[in-house]
Short mmCIF file of C-alpha atoms and ligand atoms in Angstrom, two decimals:
data_model
loop_
_atom_site.label_atom_id
_atom_site.label_comp_id
_atom_site.label_asym_id
_atom_site.label_seq_id
_atom_site.Cartn_x
_atom_site.Cartn_y
_atom_site.Cartn_z
CA MET A 1 -4.33 -36.26 -56.23
CA ALA A 2 -2.11 -33.23 -57.04
CA VAL A 3 -5.15 -30.94 -57.07
CA ALA A 4 -6.41 -32.33 -53.77
CA ALA A 5 -2.99 -31.83 -52.17
CA LEU A 6 -2.84 -28.21 -53.39
CA LEU A 7 -6.33 -27.50 -52.03
CA LEU A 8 -5.34 -28.99 -48.72
CA VAL A 9 -2.22 -26.81 -48.50
CA ALA A 10 -4.22 -23.74 -49.50
CA GLY A 11 -6.85 -24.59 -46.90
CA LEU A 12 -4.24 -25.03 -44.15
CA SER A 13 -2.55 -21.81 -44.98
CA TYR A 14 -5.88 -19.99 -44.95
CA LEU A 15 -6.77 -21.45 -41.53
CA ALA A 16 -3.33 -20.69 -40.12
CA SER A 17 -3.66 -16.96 -40.74
CA ALA A 18 -6.17 -14.87 -38.78
CA GLN A 19 -6.70 -11.49 -37.19
CA ALA A 20 -5.34 -11.36 -33.64
CA PRO A 21 -5.93 -8.73 -30.92
CA PRO A 22 -3.73 -5.69 -31.60
CA ILE A 23 -0.65 -4.85 -29.62
CA THR A 24 -0.65 -1.40 -27.98
CA ILE A 25 2.40 0.75 -28.63
CA VAL A 26 3.24 2.88 -25.58
CA SER A 27 5.69 5.70 -26.21
CA ARG A 28 6.33 9.32 -25.24
CA GLU A 29 3.85 10.26 -27.94
CA GLY A 30 1.10 8.22 -26.33
CA ARG A 31 -0.62 4.97 -27.16
CA LYS A 32 -1.63 3.56 -30.49
CA PRO A 33 -2.73 0.14 -31.68
CA LEU A 34 -0.55 -2.01 -33.91
CA PRO A 35 -2.57 -4.55 -35.93
CA VAL A 36 -1.53 -8.16 -35.47
CA THR A 37 -2.07 -11.16 -37.73
CA ALA A 38 -1.73 -14.65 -36.32
CA ILE A 39 0.28 -16.84 -38.69
CA ASN A 40 0.98 -20.42 -37.59
CA ASN A 41 -0.15 -19.40 -34.10
CA GLN A 42 2.48 -16.66 -33.89
CA ASP A 43 1.89 -12.90 -33.68
CA TYR A 44 2.99 -11.26 -36.94
CA ILE A 45 3.01 -7.59 -37.91
CA SER A 46 2.75 -6.43 -41.50
CA VAL A 47 5.78 -4.45 -42.65
CA ASP A 48 3.38 -1.76 -43.95
CA ASP A 49 2.15 -1.27 -40.38
CA VAL A 50 5.73 -1.23 -39.07
CA ASN A 51 6.54 1.54 -41.57
CA THR A 52 3.50 3.57 -40.50
CA ALA A 53 4.20 3.18 -36.81
CA PHE A 54 7.96 3.71 -36.81
CA LEU A 55 8.43 5.98 -39.87
CA THR A 56 10.61 3.40 -41.63
CA THR A 57 10.61 2.62 -45.35
CA SER A 58 10.93 -0.69 -47.17
CA ARG A 59 11.96 -1.85 -50.65
CA GLU A 60 11.41 -5.33 -52.05
CA ASP A 61 13.96 -7.20 -54.18
CA ARG A 62 11.77 -9.80 -55.90
CA LEU A 63 14.73 -11.47 -57.65
CA ALA A 64 16.66 -12.07 -54.44
CA GLY A 65 13.45 -12.90 -52.52
CA GLY A 66 14.32 -10.28 -49.98
CA LEU A 67 13.12 -7.04 -48.39
CA THR A 68 15.19 -4.12 -47.08
CA ILE A 69 13.75 -1.94 -44.31
CA THR A 70 15.49 1.38 -43.76
CA ALA A 71 15.37 2.85 -40.26
CA ARG A 72 17.30 6.04 -39.41
CA GLY A 73 19.62 5.34 -42.35
CA ARG A 74 20.36 1.79 -41.17
CA SER A 75 19.35 -1.22 -43.27
CA ILE A 76 17.58 -4.33 -42.06
CA VAL A 77 17.71 -7.07 -44.70
CA LEU A 78 15.06 -9.82 -44.51
CA THR A 79 14.90 -12.97 -46.56
CA GLU A 80 11.61 -14.81 -47.05
CA ASN A 81 11.33 -17.89 -44.78
CA GLN A 82 14.79 -17.24 -43.21
CA ASN A 83 14.73 -16.57 -39.47
CA VAL A 84 18.06 -14.75 -39.56
CA VAL A 85 18.02 -11.05 -40.51
CA SER A 86 20.86 -8.59 -41.00
CA VAL A 87 20.71 -5.34 -39.03
CA ALA A 88 23.36 -2.86 -40.25
CA GLY A 89 25.56 -5.85 -41.02
CA ARG A 90 24.89 -7.68 -37.74
CA LEU A 91 22.99 -10.97 -37.80
CA VAL A 92 19.94 -11.24 -35.54
CA THR A 93 17.94 -14.44 -35.06
CA LEU A 94 14.14 -14.34 -34.91
CA PRO A 95 11.92 -17.03 -33.36
CA ALA A 96 10.06 -17.32 -36.69
CA PRO A 97 10.92 -16.26 -40.25
CA PRO A 98 9.48 -13.28 -42.15
CA VAL A 99 6.73 -14.43 -44.52
CA ARG A 100 5.21 -13.00 -47.67
CA ARG A 101 1.40 -13.31 -48.05
CA ASP A 102 -0.60 -11.97 -50.99
CA GLY A 103 2.20 -9.59 -51.92
CA ARG A 104 2.60 -8.24 -48.36
CA TRP A 105 5.48 -8.92 -46.01
CA PHE A 106 4.97 -9.90 -42.38
CA VAL A 107 7.53 -10.06 -39.57
CA PRO A 108 7.11 -11.84 -36.22
CA ALA A 109 6.38 -9.48 -33.31
CA ASP A 110 9.83 -10.24 -31.84
CA PHE A 111 11.34 -8.52 -34.89
CA LEU A 112 10.51 -5.22 -33.17
CA PRO A 113 12.57 -5.62 -29.95
CA ARG A 114 15.28 -7.77 -31.55
CA ALA A 115 15.95 -6.10 -34.92
CA LEU A 116 14.11 -2.77 -35.23
CA ALA A 117 15.26 -1.60 -31.77
CA VAL A 118 18.88 -2.11 -32.82
CA ALA A 119 18.41 -0.16 -36.05
CA LEU A 120 16.51 2.68 -34.34
CA ASP A 121 18.87 2.64 -31.35
CA THR A 122 15.80 2.78 -29.10
CA ARG A 123 14.62 0.58 -26.26
CA ILE A 124 11.69 -1.55 -27.44
CA ASP A 125 10.18 -3.93 -24.95
CA LEU A 126 7.49 -6.45 -25.91
CA ARG A 127 5.30 -7.40 -22.93
CA ARG A 128 3.52 -10.33 -24.44
CA PRO A 129 0.90 -11.17 -21.72
CA ALA A 130 -0.29 -7.54 -21.59
CA ARG A 131 0.13 -7.12 -25.40
CA LEU A 132 2.14 -3.93 -24.86
CA LEU A 133 5.07 -2.67 -26.91
CA ILE A 134 7.03 -0.20 -24.80
CA VAL A 135 9.05 2.18 -27.01
CA GLY A 136 11.73 4.47 -25.63
CA ASP A 137 12.13 5.86 -22.16
CA VAL A 138 8.64 5.47 -20.75
CA ARG A 139 7.68 4.21 -17.32
CA VAL A 140 5.50 1.14 -17.60
CA PRO A 141 5.72 -0.85 -14.37
CA ARG A 142 4.49 -4.39 -14.27
CA VAL A 143 1.53 -4.60 -11.88
CA VAL A 144 0.20 -7.95 -10.72
CA ALA A 145 -3.05 -7.75 -8.78
CA ARG A 146 -4.33 -10.37 -6.38
CA VAL A 147 -7.54 -10.57 -4.36
CA ASP A 148 -7.62 -12.48 -1.07
CA ALA A 149 -11.02 -12.85 0.57
CA GLY A 150 -11.19 -13.23 4.35
CA ALA A 151 -14.28 -13.86 6.46
CA ASN A 152 -14.77 -10.21 7.27
CA ASN A 153 -12.56 -8.30 4.85
CA VAL A 154 -10.89 -8.52 1.46
CA ALA A 155 -7.29 -7.62 0.68
CA VAL A 156 -6.33 -6.41 -2.80
CA THR A 157 -2.57 -6.73 -3.27
CA LEU A 158 -0.70 -4.94 -6.07
CA ASP A 159 2.86 -6.11 -6.72
CA ILE A 160 4.68 -3.41 -8.70
CA THR A 161 7.97 -3.81 -10.61
CA PRO A 162 9.87 -1.53 -10.63
CA ASN A 163 8.60 0.14 -7.47
CA THR A 164 6.36 3.07 -8.42
CA GLU A 165 4.57 5.62 -6.29
CA THR A 166 0.82 5.26 -6.02
CA ARG A 167 -2.03 7.41 -4.77
CA ILE A 168 -5.49 6.15 -3.95
CA ASN A 169 -8.55 8.27 -4.67
CA ALA A 170 -11.92 7.28 -3.30
CA GLN A 171 -14.91 7.95 -5.53
CA PRO A 172 -18.49 6.86 -5.00
CA GLY A 173 -18.56 3.10 -5.51
CA ARG A 174 -14.92 2.76 -6.45
CA LEU A 175 -11.31 3.26 -5.49
CA ILE A 176 -8.89 4.54 -8.14
CA VAL A 177 -5.23 3.60 -7.77
CA GLN A 178 -3.14 6.18 -9.63
CA PHE A 179 0.43 5.20 -10.52
CA ASP A 180 3.28 7.61 -11.21
CA ALA A 181 3.77 6.01 -14.65
CA ASP A 182 3.01 6.44 -18.35
CA ALA A 183 1.14 3.16 -18.60
CA LEU A 184 0.76 -0.11 -16.74
CA ASP A 185 1.66 -3.64 -17.69
CA LEU A 186 -1.28 -4.93 -15.69
CA SER A 187 -2.41 -8.41 -14.94
CA VAL A 188 -5.77 -8.53 -13.20
CA PRO A 189 -7.15 -11.49 -11.28
CA LEU A 190 -10.43 -13.28 -11.34
CA VAL A 191 -12.21 -11.81 -8.34
CA PRO A 192 -13.80 -14.40 -6.04
CA THR A 193 -17.44 -13.73 -5.17
CA GLN A 194 -17.78 -11.65 -1.99
CA GLY A 195 -19.40 -8.37 -1.01
CA PHE A 196 -16.40 -6.02 -0.91
CA VAL A 197 -15.04 -5.71 -4.45
CA GLN A 198 -16.73 -6.63 -7.70
CA SER A 199 -13.81 -6.16 -10.04
CA VAL A 200 -10.22 -5.01 -10.35
CA SER A 201 -9.69 -3.57 -13.81
CA PRO A 202 -7.74 -1.05 -15.90
CA GLY A 203 -8.90 2.51 -15.23
CA ASP A 204 -10.07 5.26 -17.57
CA THR A 205 -6.49 6.47 -18.00
CA PRO A 206 -3.46 4.28 -18.85
CA SER A 207 -1.85 4.68 -15.42
CA THR A 208 -4.79 3.77 -13.20
CA VAL A 209 -6.41 0.66 -11.78
CA VAL A 210 -10.02 0.70 -10.62
CA LEU A 211 -11.52 -1.31 -7.77
CA THR A 212 -15.29 -1.45 -8.21
CA LEU A 213 -16.67 -1.76 -4.70
CA GLY A 214 -19.43 -4.01 -3.40
CA PRO A 215 -22.21 -3.48 -0.82
CA ARG A 216 -20.20 -4.68 2.21
CA TYR A 217 -17.40 -2.16 1.66
CA ALA A 218 -17.27 0.66 4.21
CA SER A 219 -13.66 1.80 4.47
CA ASN A 220 -10.13 0.90 3.49
CA ARG A 221 -6.68 0.68 4.96
CA VAL A 222 -3.67 1.00 2.68
CA THR A 223 -0.26 -0.48 3.46
CA THR A 224 2.78 0.21 1.30
CA THR A 225 5.85 -1.98 1.56
CA GLN A 226 8.96 -2.81 -0.41
CA PRO A 227 9.46 -6.60 -0.44
CA ASP A 228 12.83 -6.17 -2.16
CA ALA A 229 14.93 -3.39 -3.65
CA GLY A 230 13.42 -3.68 -7.11
CA SER A 231 9.71 -3.87 -6.38
CA GLY A 232 6.93 -2.40 -4.33
CA ARG A 233 3.71 -3.70 -2.87
CA VAL A 234 0.46 -1.93 -2.03
CA ILE A 235 -2.10 -3.79 0.05
CA ILE A 236 -5.58 -2.30 0.14
CA ASP A 237 -7.68 -3.82 2.91
CA LEU A 238 -11.36 -3.39 2.22
CA LEU A 239 -13.22 -3.30 5.52
CA PRO A 240 -16.86 -3.59 6.54
CA ALA A 241 -18.68 -1.05 8.67
CA THR A 242 -17.48 -1.41 12.24
CA THR A 243 -20.34 -2.94 14.17
CA ASP A 244 -19.40 -1.70 17.63
CA VAL A 245 -19.63 1.97 16.72
CA ALA A 246 -23.16 3.34 16.86
CA PRO A 247 -24.32 3.83 13.28
CA THR A 248 -24.78 7.40 12.12
CA PRO A 249 -28.12 8.07 10.46
CA ALA A 250 -26.85 10.92 8.29
CA ALA A 251 -23.66 12.69 7.40
CA PRO A 252 -23.06 15.73 9.60
CA ALA A 253 -23.31 18.92 7.61
CA ALA A 254 -20.29 20.52 9.26
CA ALA A 255 -17.86 17.67 8.68
CA PRO A 256 -16.28 17.55 5.21
CA ASP A 257 -15.58 13.81 5.37
CA THR A 258 -17.77 11.55 7.48
CA ARG A 259 -15.13 8.82 7.45
CA LEU A 260 -12.91 11.12 9.49
CA THR A 261 -15.42 11.75 12.24
CA ILE A 262 -15.76 9.80 15.43
CA PRO A 263 -18.29 9.80 18.24
CA THR A 264 -17.26 11.90 21.21
CA GLN A 265 -17.66 10.48 24.67
CA GLY A 266 -16.88 13.49 26.84
CA PRO A 267 -14.07 13.66 29.39
CA SER A 268 -13.23 10.33 30.99
CA THR A 269 -14.75 9.94 34.42
CA GLY A 270 -13.53 6.45 35.15
CA LEU A 271 -11.30 3.65 33.97
CA ARG A 272 -13.09 0.65 32.56
CA THR A 273 -11.39 -0.12 29.26
CA VAL A 274 -7.74 0.13 28.27
CA VAL A 275 -6.40 -0.23 24.74
CA ILE A 276 -2.71 -1.11 24.43
CA ASP A 277 -1.02 -0.58 21.10
CA PRO A 278 2.07 -2.73 20.42
CA GLY A 279 4.04 -0.51 18.01
CA HIS A 280 4.79 -1.62 14.45
CA GLY A 281 4.22 -5.19 13.18
CA CYS A 282 4.81 -7.43 10.18
CA ASP A 283 7.07 -5.62 7.68
CA GLN A 284 6.90 -2.45 9.78
CA LEU A 285 9.83 -3.71 11.84
CA GLY A 286 10.34 -0.49 13.76
CA THR A 287 13.82 -0.02 15.08
CA GLN A 288 16.33 -2.84 15.31
CA GLY A 289 19.15 -3.57 17.77
CA SER A 290 22.66 -4.48 16.63
CA LYS A 291 22.05 -8.04 17.89
CA GLY A 292 18.96 -8.22 15.68
CA THR A 293 16.30 -7.51 18.34
CA LEU A 294 13.18 -6.18 16.61
CA GLU A 295 11.11 -3.41 18.15
CA LYS A 296 7.87 -4.97 16.83
CA GLU A 297 8.52 -8.13 18.86
CA ILE A 298 9.47 -6.36 22.09
CA THR A 299 6.40 -4.11 21.92
CA LEU A 300 4.05 -7.08 21.46
CA SER A 301 5.64 -9.01 24.30
CA VAL A 302 5.45 -6.08 26.75
CA SER A 303 1.85 -5.34 25.68
CA ARG A 304 0.81 -8.92 26.41
CA ARG A 305 2.45 -8.82 29.85
CA LEU A 306 0.70 -5.55 30.63
CA ARG A 307 -2.67 -6.92 29.55
CA THR A 308 -2.29 -9.94 31.84
CA LEU A 309 -1.40 -7.66 34.77
CA ILE A 310 -4.30 -5.25 34.21
CA GLU A 311 -6.84 -8.02 33.78
CA SER A 312 -5.72 -9.93 36.86
CA ARG A 313 -5.10 -6.96 39.20
CA LEU A 314 -7.67 -4.39 38.11
CA GLY A 315 -10.30 -6.50 36.35
CA LEU A 316 -10.58 -3.96 33.53
CA LYS A 317 -11.31 -4.73 29.91
CA VAL A 318 -8.07 -4.69 27.91
CA PHE A 319 -7.72 -4.85 24.13
CA LEU A 320 -4.54 -4.98 22.05
CA THR A 321 -4.64 -3.21 18.67
CA ARG A 322 -2.81 -6.21 17.27
CA GLU A 323 -2.60 -9.70 18.73
CA ASP A 324 0.00 -10.95 16.28
CA ASP A 325 2.63 -9.89 13.78
CA ARG A 326 0.61 -7.71 11.44
CA THR A 327 0.84 -4.34 9.72
CA MET A 328 -1.45 -1.58 10.98
CA GLU A 329 -1.64 2.09 10.04
CA PRO A 330 -1.39 4.65 12.87
CA ASP A 331 -4.92 5.96 12.30
CA ASP A 332 -6.32 2.43 12.46
CA ARG A 333 -4.71 1.93 15.84
CA SER A 334 -6.36 4.99 17.35
CA ALA A 335 -9.59 4.11 15.52
CA PHE A 336 -9.44 0.72 17.23
CA ALA A 337 -9.23 2.46 20.60
CA ASN A 338 -12.16 4.73 19.67
CA ASN A 339 -14.27 1.82 18.50
CA HIS A 340 -13.61 -0.06 21.73
CA ARG A 341 -14.50 3.05 23.71
CA ALA A 342 -11.23 2.95 25.55
CA ASP A 343 -10.74 5.23 28.55
CA VAL A 344 -6.96 5.15 28.06
CA PHE A 345 -4.80 4.49 25.01
CA LEU A 346 -1.17 3.44 25.49
CA SER A 347 1.13 2.99 22.50
CA ILE A 348 4.26 0.95 23.30
CA HIS A 349 7.53 1.49 21.41
CA ALA A 350 11.29 1.06 21.74
CA ASN A 351 13.61 3.84 20.66
CA SER A 352 16.82 4.25 18.70
CA ALA A 353 19.42 7.01 18.45
CA VAL A 354 22.47 7.68 16.31
CA ARG A 355 24.68 7.93 19.40
CA PRO A 356 24.91 4.44 20.95
CA SER A 357 25.32 5.90 24.45
CA VAL A 358 21.78 7.33 24.53
CA LYS A 359 19.49 5.26 26.76
CA GLY A 360 16.51 5.31 29.09
CA ALA A 361 12.72 5.26 28.87
CA GLU A 362 10.68 8.22 27.60
CA VAL A 363 7.01 9.14 27.68
CA TYR A 364 5.29 11.22 25.04
CA TYR A 365 1.95 12.91 24.62
CA LEU A 366 0.74 14.87 21.63
CA THR A 367 2.23 18.26 20.74
CA VAL A 368 -0.10 21.23 20.76
CA GLU A 369 0.78 23.63 18.02
CA ARG A 370 -1.09 26.87 17.70
CA ALA A 371 -2.85 25.37 14.68
CA ASP A 372 -3.95 22.50 16.90
CA ALA A 373 -5.30 24.89 19.47
CA GLU A 374 -7.33 26.61 16.78
CA ALA A 375 -8.47 23.27 15.44
CA ARG A 376 -9.58 22.37 18.93
CA LYS A 377 -11.63 25.52 19.19
CA ARG A 378 -13.15 24.86 15.79
CA ALA A 379 -13.92 21.29 16.80
CA GLU A 380 -15.88 22.48 19.81
CA GLU A 381 -17.77 24.90 17.58
CA THR A 382 -18.54 22.43 14.84
CA ALA A 383 -19.32 19.37 16.98
CA THR A 384 -22.54 18.06 15.55
CA THR A 385 -25.31 16.42 17.49
CA LEU A 386 -27.24 13.68 15.74
CA PRO A 387 -30.29 11.80 17.01
CA ALA A 388 -29.47 8.23 18.00
CA LEU A 389 -31.01 5.39 16.04
CA GLY A 390 -34.04 3.78 17.63
CA GLY A 391 -35.81 7.01 18.43
CA GLY A 392 -34.22 7.59 21.84
CA SER A 393 -33.20 10.99 23.02
CA ARG A 394 -29.53 10.01 23.36
CA ALA A 395 -27.36 11.95 20.96
CA ILE A 396 -24.02 11.17 19.41
CA ASP A 397 -21.63 14.04 19.00
CA LEU A 398 -19.27 13.88 16.07
CA ILE A 399 -15.98 15.71 15.88
CA LEU A 400 -13.24 15.84 13.33
CA TRP A 401 -10.62 13.11 13.53
CA GLU A 402 -7.71 15.52 13.43
CA THR A 403 -8.88 17.23 16.59
CA ALA A 404 -9.84 14.20 18.67
CA GLN A 405 -6.75 14.11 20.90
CA ALA A 406 -6.66 17.90 21.26
CA ARG A 407 -9.65 17.70 23.61
CA TYR A 408 -7.78 15.39 26.01
CA LEU A 409 -4.38 17.01 26.12
CA GLU A 410 -4.57 18.03 29.78
CA GLN A 411 -5.56 14.55 30.87
CA SER A 412 -2.90 13.07 28.56
CA ALA A 413 -0.26 15.30 30.14
CA THR A 414 -1.30 14.02 33.58
CA LEU A 415 -1.21 10.42 32.34
CA ALA A 416 2.28 10.93 30.87
CA GLY A 417 3.51 12.42 34.15
CA LEU A 418 2.15 9.48 36.17
CA ILE A 419 3.77 7.00 33.76
CA GLU A 420 7.08 8.83 34.09
CA GLN A 421 6.90 8.65 37.92
CA SER A 422 6.08 4.95 37.90
CA LEU A 423 8.72 4.04 35.30
CA ARG A 424 11.39 6.01 37.17
CA ALA A 425 10.84 3.81 40.22
CA ARG A 426 11.65 0.66 38.25
CA VAL A 427 13.77 1.33 35.15
CA GLY A 428 16.33 3.88 33.96
CA MET A 429 14.91 7.05 32.44
CA SER A 430 16.25 9.23 29.66
CA PRO A 431 17.26 12.80 30.69
CA ARG A 432 14.21 14.02 28.76
CA ALA A 433 11.70 11.70 30.36
CA VAL A 434 8.47 13.41 29.33
CA GLN A 435 8.14 15.08 25.97
CA GLN A 436 5.54 16.25 23.50
CA ALA A 437 5.72 15.12 19.88
CA PRO A 438 3.37 15.02 16.90
CA PHE A 439 2.97 11.24 16.83
CA ARG A 440 0.35 10.31 14.27
CA VAL A 441 -0.90 7.36 16.30
CA LEU A 442 -2.06 9.75 19.05
CA VAL A 443 -3.82 12.29 16.81
CA GLY A 444 -7.13 10.49 16.40
CA ALA A 445 -7.29 8.97 19.88
CA ASN A 446 -10.52 10.16 21.46
CA MET A 447 -9.36 9.59 25.06
CA PRO A 448 -6.30 10.32 27.21
CA ALA A 449 -3.36 8.82 25.37
CA ALA A 450 0.39 8.44 25.72
CA LEU A 451 3.21 6.81 23.83
CA VAL A 452 5.92 5.06 25.85
CA GLU A 453 9.40 4.42 24.48
CA ILE A 454 10.50 1.72 26.90
CA GLY A 455 14.24 1.94 26.12
CA TYR A 456 16.84 2.33 23.37
CA LEU A 457 17.54 -0.69 21.14
CA SER A 458 20.49 1.26 19.70
CA ASN A 459 22.20 0.97 23.10
CA ALA A 460 23.89 -2.44 23.49
CA GLU A 461 23.22 -2.69 27.23
CA GLN A 462 19.56 -1.76 26.77
CA GLU A 463 19.09 -4.12 23.84
CA ALA A 464 20.15 -6.96 26.12
CA GLN A 465 17.80 -5.71 28.88
CA LEU A 466 14.82 -5.24 26.59
CA THR A 467 14.84 -8.88 25.52
CA THR A 468 14.62 -10.19 29.10
CA ALA A 469 11.36 -11.15 30.81
CA ALA A 470 12.61 -9.37 33.96
CA TYR A 471 12.90 -5.94 32.25
CA GLN A 472 9.65 -6.38 30.31
CA ASP A 473 7.85 -7.28 33.55
CA GLN A 474 9.28 -4.20 35.29
CA VAL A 475 7.97 -2.00 32.47
CA ALA A 476 4.55 -3.69 32.56
CA GLN A 477 4.38 -3.35 36.35
CA ALA A 478 5.30 0.36 36.12
CA LEU A 479 2.56 0.97 33.56
CA LEU A 480 0.06 -0.88 35.78
CA ASP A 481 1.11 1.35 38.73
CA ALA A 482 0.57 4.42 36.54
CA LEU A 483 -2.90 3.24 35.48
CA ILE A 484 -3.91 2.74 39.12
CA LYS A 485 -2.84 6.33 39.90
CA PHE A 486 -4.59 7.61 36.78
CA ARG A 487 -7.81 5.83 37.81
CA ASP A 488 -7.65 7.63 41.15
CA PHE A 489 -7.07 10.91 39.33
CA LEU A 490 -10.11 10.38 37.11
CA GLU A 491 -12.42 9.33 39.92
CA HIS A 492 -11.54 12.06 42.41
ZN1 LIG B 501 8.43 2.63 17.30
#
């Protein structure tokens, strides 16, 4: 009976102790593994390994049943099977007691942040799910990845705490997200089956995450937001090839990046399609009035009114870059207009100024810097002609994205002038009614384009006006009037 009981105890104790996956120590010196032994389902570290990793020493007192670890001249006194230890005279409680196995001492992993950190006077942070031990002043943000599959796209969301800058590098077949950090405390999701992304996984270096792309992936759109003061969020939308742009059979030799090229369509000779761009959206609030009026809501409301007017009065095709409250990058807005082969692109915004007295509507078209003028010349020289698919003789010209709007500046200036005239007849104008500015949203627009600031939300009187249907309708009517005049200009 006694023998059987002893065997049983020995058997249990043998089963209860096993090798566990190591913990990775991340410090200024780099990364190194710390071996882990599972004892009673808890992560334990051998004191020998602690001494190697942290340059501590230890001395056993067999009579007292204790062990003293010396760290930077401070003593940590452990007692076998006691979950209270003394650190330089202070008592620290551990979730499990130190144990002695086969002549070796083991401490629970929590000994490191709770007791050793105090003795070393160093920050030690145990990130249990990621099996990371962060030592000292290193930047190891927590990154939680999520994959949401839509019908025609996939969004990869990275929640980052604390907020950390990221950069995304595209490589063949994958996207690398580089963090401004020493390492990542990364939790990666199970990726649902779809054609855009096969996996989200740790990269080749400690501060990167890799998205391995699938066959449906063609391009991406990255949105960076800050949901609260302490954290950041990066949303990478993985998009399919746009079906309404004629496919290009080969990359043009002259263009360094085929993703940045768009088909040219020559100067507009008529007005058939209008793309209206309601500024901002979702967490891109835009400017905000003192009564809480949000630019993103005003711009969407005015854009919808304008669409209704154009469709009913002119019978043209009208598309909005966004139909609802969503985030959209400037280049994606002009790309939308290009893909829909718009003859005119209008971006709608509301303004704000430091001085509350500033008010009135303003119209902008793109600035021409000398560099732009040179780029324009280069674009004309490097425009590439490719044979159309299907063997026809029709050719698609490709030009560089950055120079798209430069080819339409004269027409855009005319458009801006006509908008200014029409607005002036119906709403108050700012003293500087027509201006040029380097608005990103206009850069890639491959057609005449203007940006309209329909009033100042920072002005109390105008904030009240901007929220009314009457003012919004006046603005929409003025823009309709301008489009009618612009159509005449194009056709005569
Ligand atoms: Zn705006």
